């Protein structure tokens, strides 16, 4: 019998589609329990704009989260300066980060079993004078961990990244034995912990075209990647590579693999998003908490139109629930 879990859901950028995705979820019967960490007035305004009949229930720790259709539990957060759909307001930035902080702290304190995040707008937060590079880095700092790993997943494919939001010119210097070792260890451990994979099989992409072609197209594979993989293989990990990125995303390799490790953002994610955009989930590995997110941005042009698709949010909630339950089993064994 599955243990019931409660997930915190942050509504993201107030001007984007996040608030209405949360409301769409509230229209449906659902498990696990969801608590939206957001300004209640924002959700009321968006529900009124779209004509959505969702009853918003004030939630406090110790309460049960609503799961019935037409009801949605909300942990109200103050500090919002505007609720206009499609219109960015830097004044909302501190509020957005506060929702993330409260949800994450609730997970650390055991109030929530995990957190799911709707999209934020990095640009407007930085316009407010707050240095912010993304959810992943924010949660890494808040949780006090040295390294985290971004992994996107569909039902058919998982792609993790060695580097995330770096200019392409800086990627090579960032591929160090230390970083590669940390990332692969986190990936191996969390595939076991959260996905129940006893012996993960991980495909590792090379950095250069044709994985360097024996050094003629770059030496990172020879000097850094392969020696690091060999060291980790001796620890018992099942690692294949470095493989040319233009051929590893084929059935020949993927059919027997549990995850792909790409060296940089646009090496692996275009393939995954082509394969499953709108039903993929963004997962942060290496944290002491469960965190999943949607695979898309704030979609300001769709905000308030009623046309936003909640498919990725459904996936993020479902995977967040599975990870929380798996982590509990792991602790109890």
Short mmCIF file of C-alpha atoms in Angstrom, two decimals:
data_model
loop_
_atom_site.label_atom_id
_atom_site.label_comp_id
_atom_site.label_asym_id
_atom_site.label_seq_id
_atom_site.Cartn_x
_atom_site.Cartn_y
_atom_site.Cartn_z
CA UNK A 1 0.00 0.00 0.00
CA UNK A 2 1.40 3.37 -1.02
CA UNK A 3 2.07 5.91 1.71
CA UNK A 4 0.17 9.15 1.13
CA UNK A 5 2.44 12.14 0.60
CA UNK A 6 2.00 15.90 0.59
CA UNK A 7 3.82 18.04 -1.97
CA UNK A 8 4.38 21.79 -1.91
CA UNK A 9 3.65 23.43 -5.28
CA UNK A 10 5.09 26.90 -5.90
CA UNK A 11 3.10 28.93 -8.43
CA UNK A 12 6.16 30.58 -10.03
CA UNK A 13 6.17 33.88 -11.88
CA UNK A 14 2.87 35.66 -11.06
CA UNK A 15 2.54 37.06 -14.60
CA UNK A 16 3.07 33.67 -16.22
CA UNK A 17 1.04 30.52 -16.61
CA UNK A 18 2.07 28.99 -13.29
CA UNK A 19 -0.95 30.23 -11.29
CA UNK A 20 -3.44 28.87 -13.80
CA UNK A 21 -1.64 25.53 -14.02
CA UNK A 22 -2.07 25.22 -10.26
CA UNK A 23 -5.76 26.06 -10.60
CA UNK A 24 -6.19 23.48 -13.38
CA UNK A 25 -4.78 20.89 -10.99
CA UNK A 26 -7.34 21.99 -8.43
CA UNK A 27 -10.17 21.12 -10.79
CA UNK A 28 -9.20 17.45 -10.74
CA UNK A 29 -9.26 14.67 -8.18
CA UNK A 30 -5.68 13.93 -7.30
CA UNK A 31 -3.22 12.08 -5.17
CA UNK A 32 -0.92 13.09 -3.58
CA UNK A 33 -2.13 16.03 -1.51
CA UNK A 34 -1.01 19.34 -3.01
CA UNK A 35 -0.42 22.58 -1.10
CA UNK A 36 0.05 25.60 -3.35
CA UNK A 37 2.60 27.97 -1.83
CA UNK A 38 1.50 31.31 -3.28
CA UNK A 39 -0.48 34.47 -2.77
CA UNK A 40 -4.12 33.51 -2.36
CA UNK A 41 -5.22 36.79 -3.97
CA UNK A 42 -3.21 35.98 -7.11
CA UNK A 43 -4.95 32.63 -7.46
CA UNK A 44 -8.36 34.22 -6.84
CA UNK A 45 -7.70 36.88 -9.49
CA UNK A 46 -6.58 34.32 -12.09
CA UNK A 47 -9.50 32.01 -11.31
CA UNK A 48 -11.89 34.92 -11.80
CA UNK A 49 -10.22 35.91 -15.06
CA UNK A 50 -10.55 32.38 -16.45
CA UNK A 51 -13.87 31.51 -14.88
CA UNK A 52 -12.46 28.54 -12.95
CA UNK A 53 -14.59 27.31 -10.07
CA UNK A 54 -11.89 26.32 -7.57
CA UNK A 55 -12.43 26.73 -3.84
CA UNK A 56 -9.19 27.89 -2.21
CA UNK A 57 -8.73 26.52 1.31
CA UNK A 58 -6.28 28.12 3.75
CA UNK A 59 -3.69 25.54 4.80
CA UNK A 60 -1.36 25.36 7.78
CA UNK A 61 1.09 22.64 8.84
CA UNK A 62 -0.80 19.79 10.42
CA UNK A 63 -3.81 20.16 8.12
CA UNK A 64 -4.67 17.60 5.46
CA UNK A 65 -4.26 18.84 1.91
CA UNK A 66 -7.38 18.85 -0.25
CA UNK A 67 -7.54 16.16 -2.93
CA UNK A 68 -11.15 16.44 -4.11
CA UNK A 69 -11.95 18.14 -7.44
CA UNK A 70 -12.82 21.83 -7.14
CA UNK A 71 -10.80 22.33 -3.96
CA UNK A 72 -7.20 23.46 -3.57
CA UNK A 73 -5.14 23.96 -0.41
CA UNK A 74 -3.15 27.20 -0.32
CA UNK A 75 -0.38 28.33 2.01
CA UNK A 76 -0.75 32.08 1.62
CA UNK A 77 2.42 34.12 1.09
CA UNK A 78 2.36 37.93 1.34
CA UNK A 79 4.50 40.38 -0.62
CA UNK A 80 2.92 40.38 -4.08
CA UNK A 81 2.72 43.83 -5.69
CA UNK A 82 0.69 43.02 -8.82
CA UNK A 83 -1.39 40.15 -10.23
CA UNK A 84 -1.66 41.11 -13.92
CA UNK A 85 -1.38 38.18 -16.31
CA UNK A 86 1.31 38.61 -18.95
CA UNK A 87 2.87 41.75 -17.39
CA UNK A 88 6.18 41.28 -15.61
CA UNK A 89 6.75 43.31 -12.44
CA UNK A 90 10.21 43.31 -10.80
CA UNK A 91 8.46 44.21 -7.56
CA UNK A 92 7.17 40.64 -7.34
CA UNK A 93 10.65 39.10 -7.36
CA UNK A 94 11.24 38.95 -3.60
CA UNK A 95 7.83 37.32 -3.19
CA UNK A 96 8.66 34.66 -5.82
CA UNK A 97 11.88 33.72 -4.04
CA UNK A 98 10.08 33.66 -0.69
CA UNK A 99 7.66 31.03 -2.02
CA UNK A 100 10.65 28.87 -2.99
CA UNK A 101 12.35 29.38 0.36
CA UNK A 102 9.24 28.48 2.37
CA UNK A 103 8.49 25.39 0.27
CA UNK A 104 12.08 24.14 0.48
CA UNK A 105 12.33 24.81 4.20
CA UNK A 106 9.05 22.95 4.67
CA UNK A 107 10.62 19.95 2.95
CA UNK A 108 13.75 20.17 5.12
CA UNK A 109 11.57 20.37 8.23
CA UNK A 110 9.44 17.38 7.20
CA UNK A 111 6.27 19.43 6.71
CA UNK A 112 6.23 18.48 3.03
CA UNK A 113 7.46 15.28 1.39
CA UNK A 114 8.74 17.14 -1.67
CA UNK A 115 8.28 20.25 -3.75
CA UNK A 116 7.11 20.89 -7.31
CA UNK A 117 7.88 24.21 -8.98
CA UNK A 118 6.05 26.12 -11.69
CA UNK A 119 8.30 28.26 -13.92
CA UNK A 120 9.94 31.48 -12.78
CA UNK A 121 11.32 34.30 -14.94
CA UNK A 122 15.06 34.65 -14.33
CA UNK A 123 15.32 37.95 -16.20
CA UNK A 124 12.79 39.91 -14.14
CA UNK A 125 14.31 38.66 -10.86
CA UNK A 126 17.71 39.94 -11.98
CA UNK A 127 16.08 43.18 -13.12
CA UNK A 128 14.99 43.63 -9.51
CA UNK A 129 18.66 43.61 -8.50
CA UNK A 130 18.63 40.03 -7.16
CA UNK A 131 21.29 37.72 -8.59
CA UNK A 132 19.44 34.58 -9.66
CA UNK A 133 20.50 31.92 -12.16
CA UNK A 134 17.67 29.44 -11.62
CA UNK A 135 15.76 27.15 -9.27
CA UNK A 136 18.55 24.58 -9.27
CA UNK A 137 21.27 26.90 -8.02
CA UNK A 138 18.93 28.65 -5.57
CA UNK A 139 17.95 25.36 -3.93
CA UNK A 140 21.55 24.17 -3.91
CA UNK A 141 22.57 27.21 -1.86
CA UNK A 142 19.53 27.07 0.41
CA UNK A 143 20.10 23.38 1.20
CA UNK A 144 23.85 23.89 1.67
CA UNK A 145 25.09 21.20 -0.70
CA UNK A 146 28.28 21.40 -2.75
CA UNK A 147 26.92 19.95 -6.00
CA UNK A 148 23.53 19.28 -7.55
CA UNK A 149 22.62 17.69 -10.85
CA UNK A 150 19.89 18.74 -13.28
CA UNK A 151 18.09 15.82 -14.90
CA UNK A 152 15.14 15.98 -17.27
CA UNK A 153 13.06 12.88 -17.80
CA UNK A 154 10.15 11.45 -19.72
CA UNK A 155 8.73 7.95 -19.32
CA UNK A 156 11.21 6.76 -21.96
CA UNK A 157 14.37 8.81 -21.41
CA UNK A 158 16.42 10.45 -18.64
CA UNK A 159 19.10 13.03 -19.44
CA UNK A 160 21.36 14.49 -16.75
CA UNK A 161 23.85 17.32 -17.23
CA UNK A 162 27.44 17.84 -16.12
CA UNK A 163 27.14 21.61 -16.68
CA UNK A 164 23.93 23.62 -16.84
CA UNK A 165 23.60 27.34 -17.50
CA UNK A 166 27.06 28.11 -18.81
CA UNK A 167 28.12 29.93 -21.99
CA UNK A 168 29.41 27.39 -24.49
CA UNK A 169 32.88 28.96 -24.43
CA UNK A 170 33.20 28.09 -20.71
CA UNK A 171 32.06 24.47 -20.87
CA UNK A 172 35.39 22.79 -21.63
CA UNK A 173 37.14 24.37 -18.65
CA UNK A 174 34.26 23.27 -16.41
CA UNK A 175 34.63 19.59 -17.36
CA UNK A 176 37.09 18.63 -14.61
CA UNK A 177 37.72 15.23 -13.02
CA UNK A 178 36.35 16.58 -9.73
CA UNK A 179 33.08 17.87 -11.19
CA UNK A 180 32.57 14.81 -13.37
CA UNK A 181 33.17 12.49 -10.40
CA UNK A 182 30.71 14.39 -8.19
CA UNK A 183 28.00 14.49 -10.86
CA UNK A 184 28.24 10.79 -11.73
CA UNK A 185 28.22 9.72 -8.07
CA UNK A 186 25.10 11.83 -7.41
CA UNK A 187 23.40 10.45 -10.52
CA UNK A 188 24.21 6.85 -9.60
CA UNK A 189 23.09 7.24 -5.97
CA UNK A 190 19.84 9.04 -6.76
CA UNK A 191 18.83 6.67 -9.55
CA UNK A 192 19.02 3.95 -6.91
CA UNK A 193 17.36 5.98 -4.14
CA UNK A 194 14.51 7.63 -6.03
CA UNK A 195 13.90 5.31 -8.97
CA UNK A 196 14.58 1.89 -7.47
CA UNK A 197 17.30 0.95 -9.98
CA UNK A 198 19.65 -1.53 -8.32
CA UNK A 199 22.54 -1.15 -10.79
CA UNK A 200 22.08 1.96 -12.97
CA UNK A 201 23.44 1.79 -16.52
CA UNK A 202 24.61 5.28 -17.48
CA UNK A 203 25.64 6.36 -20.99
CA UNK A 204 28.19 9.18 -20.93
CA UNK A 205 28.51 11.54 -23.89
CA UNK A 206 31.82 12.88 -25.07
CA UNK A 207 32.36 16.62 -25.22
CA UNK A 208 33.70 16.90 -28.75
CA UNK A 209 32.34 15.75 -32.13
CA UNK A 210 32.84 11.99 -32.53
CA UNK A 211 33.91 11.95 -28.85
CA UNK A 212 37.19 13.56 -29.88
CA UNK A 213 38.03 10.94 -32.52
CA UNK A 214 41.12 9.68 -30.72
CA UNK A 215 42.33 13.17 -29.86
CA UNK A 216 42.15 14.66 -33.35
CA UNK A 217 39.02 16.67 -32.49
CA UNK A 218 39.88 17.49 -28.87
CA UNK A 219 41.58 15.78 -25.94
CA UNK A 220 38.99 16.16 -23.17
CA UNK A 221 37.81 12.58 -23.70
CA UNK A 222 41.33 11.15 -23.47
CA UNK A 223 42.66 13.37 -20.69
CA UNK A 224 39.62 13.83 -18.43
CA UNK A 225 36.46 11.89 -19.24
CA UNK A 226 37.74 8.36 -19.90
CA UNK A 227 40.18 8.28 -16.91
CA UNK A 228 37.39 9.49 -14.62
CA UNK A 229 34.95 6.88 -15.93
CA UNK A 230 37.53 4.13 -15.49
CA UNK A 231 38.11 5.15 -11.86
CA UNK A 232 34.38 5.07 -11.15
CA UNK A 233 33.97 1.73 -12.91
CA UNK A 234 36.43 0.30 -10.42
CA UNK A 235 34.05 1.48 -7.69
CA UNK A 236 31.34 -0.71 -9.21
CA UNK A 237 29.42 1.74 -11.40
CA UNK A 238 28.17 0.70 -14.84
CA UNK A 239 29.28 3.49 -17.19
CA UNK A 240 29.45 3.35 -20.98
CA UNK A 241 31.39 5.97 -22.85
CA UNK A 242 32.49 8.50 -23.69
CA UNK A 243 30.18 8.09 -26.68
CA UNK A 244 29.62 10.41 -29.63
CA UNK A 245 26.55 12.48 -28.78
CA UNK A 246 25.21 12.29 -32.35
CA UNK A 247 24.78 8.51 -32.16
CA UNK A 248 24.20 7.65 -28.49
CA UNK A 249 20.55 8.81 -28.69
CA UNK A 250 19.61 5.78 -30.75
CA UNK A 251 17.84 2.55 -29.77
CA UNK A 252 21.10 0.62 -30.05
CA UNK A 253 22.36 2.41 -26.94
CA UNK A 254 19.22 3.66 -25.20
CA UNK A 255 17.32 0.39 -25.10
CA UNK A 256 19.56 -0.96 -22.34
CA UNK A 257 20.34 2.27 -20.48
CA UNK A 258 18.79 3.98 -17.44
CA UNK A 259 20.13 7.48 -18.07
CA UNK A 260 22.29 9.59 -20.36
CA UNK A 261 24.85 12.03 -18.99
CA UNK A 262 25.43 14.97 -21.34
CA UNK A 263 28.33 17.35 -20.94
CA UNK A 264 26.33 20.56 -21.46
CA UNK A 265 22.79 21.90 -21.64
CA UNK A 266 22.19 21.95 -25.39
CA UNK A 267 23.92 18.64 -26.02
CA UNK A 268 21.26 16.51 -24.39
CA UNK A 269 18.14 18.54 -23.72
CA UNK A 270 17.11 19.28 -27.33
CA UNK A 271 16.83 15.52 -27.93
CA UNK A 272 14.78 14.96 -24.80
CA UNK A 273 12.47 17.90 -25.44
CA UNK A 274 11.92 16.85 -29.05
CA UNK A 275 11.03 13.40 -27.77
CA UNK A 276 8.69 14.51 -24.99
CA UNK A 277 8.18 18.26 -24.61
CA UNK A 278 5.09 19.02 -22.57
CA UNK A 279 5.21 15.73 -20.69
CA UNK A 280 8.74 15.86 -19.31
CA UNK A 281 9.86 16.69 -15.80
CA UNK A 282 12.89 18.60 -14.52
CA UNK A 283 14.43 16.91 -11.47
CA UNK A 284 17.13 18.26 -9.16
CA UNK A 285 19.37 15.45 -7.89
CA UNK A 286 21.84 15.76 -5.02
CA UNK A 287 19.51 17.70 -2.71
CA UNK A 288 18.38 16.41 0.70
CA UNK A 289 14.80 17.00 -0.51
CA UNK A 290 12.66 15.92 -3.47
CA UNK A 291 12.28 18.63 -6.10
CA UNK A 292 10.63 18.34 -9.51
CA UNK A 293 9.53 20.99 -11.98
CA UNK A 294 7.86 21.54 -15.33
CA UNK A 295 9.90 21.39 -18.53
CA UNK A 296 8.81 24.78 -19.90
CA UNK A 297 8.98 28.49 -19.20
CA UNK A 298 6.55 31.14 -18.01
CA UNK A 299 4.76 31.49 -21.40
CA UNK A 300 3.72 35.11 -20.79
CA UNK A 301 1.89 35.19 -24.13
CA UNK A 302 -0.46 32.42 -22.92
CA UNK A 303 -1.00 33.70 -19.39
CA UNK A 304 -4.64 34.44 -18.72
CA UNK A 305 -5.78 32.93 -22.03
CA UNK A 306 -6.93 29.57 -20.68
CA UNK A 307 -4.77 27.81 -23.29
CA UNK A 308 -1.93 26.69 -21.01
CA UNK A 309 -1.28 22.94 -21.06
CA UNK A 310 -0.81 21.33 -17.63
CA UNK A 311 0.70 18.11 -19.04
CA UNK A 312 4.20 18.73 -17.74
CA UNK A 313 2.88 19.77 -14.32
CA UNK A 314 0.96 16.49 -14.08
CA UNK A 315 4.21 14.64 -14.83
CA UNK A 316 6.14 16.68 -12.27
CA UNK A 317 3.56 15.90 -9.57
CA UNK A 318 3.43 12.20 -10.44
CA UNK A 319 7.23 11.84 -10.44
CA UNK A 320 7.54 13.91 -7.26
CA UNK A 321 5.12 11.55 -5.53
CA UNK A 322 7.01 8.48 -6.76
CA UNK A 323 10.36 9.90 -5.64
CA UNK A 324 9.01 10.81 -2.19
CA UNK A 325 7.61 7.32 -1.70
CA UNK A 326 10.83 5.70 -2.93
CA UNK A 327 12.93 7.85 -0.58
CA UNK A 328 10.77 6.75 2.34
CA UNK A 329 11.23 3.08 1.43
CA UNK A 330 14.97 3.67 1.12
CA UNK A 331 15.15 5.17 4.63
CA UNK A 332 13.14 2.30 6.11
CA UNK A 333 15.17 -0.52 4.58
#
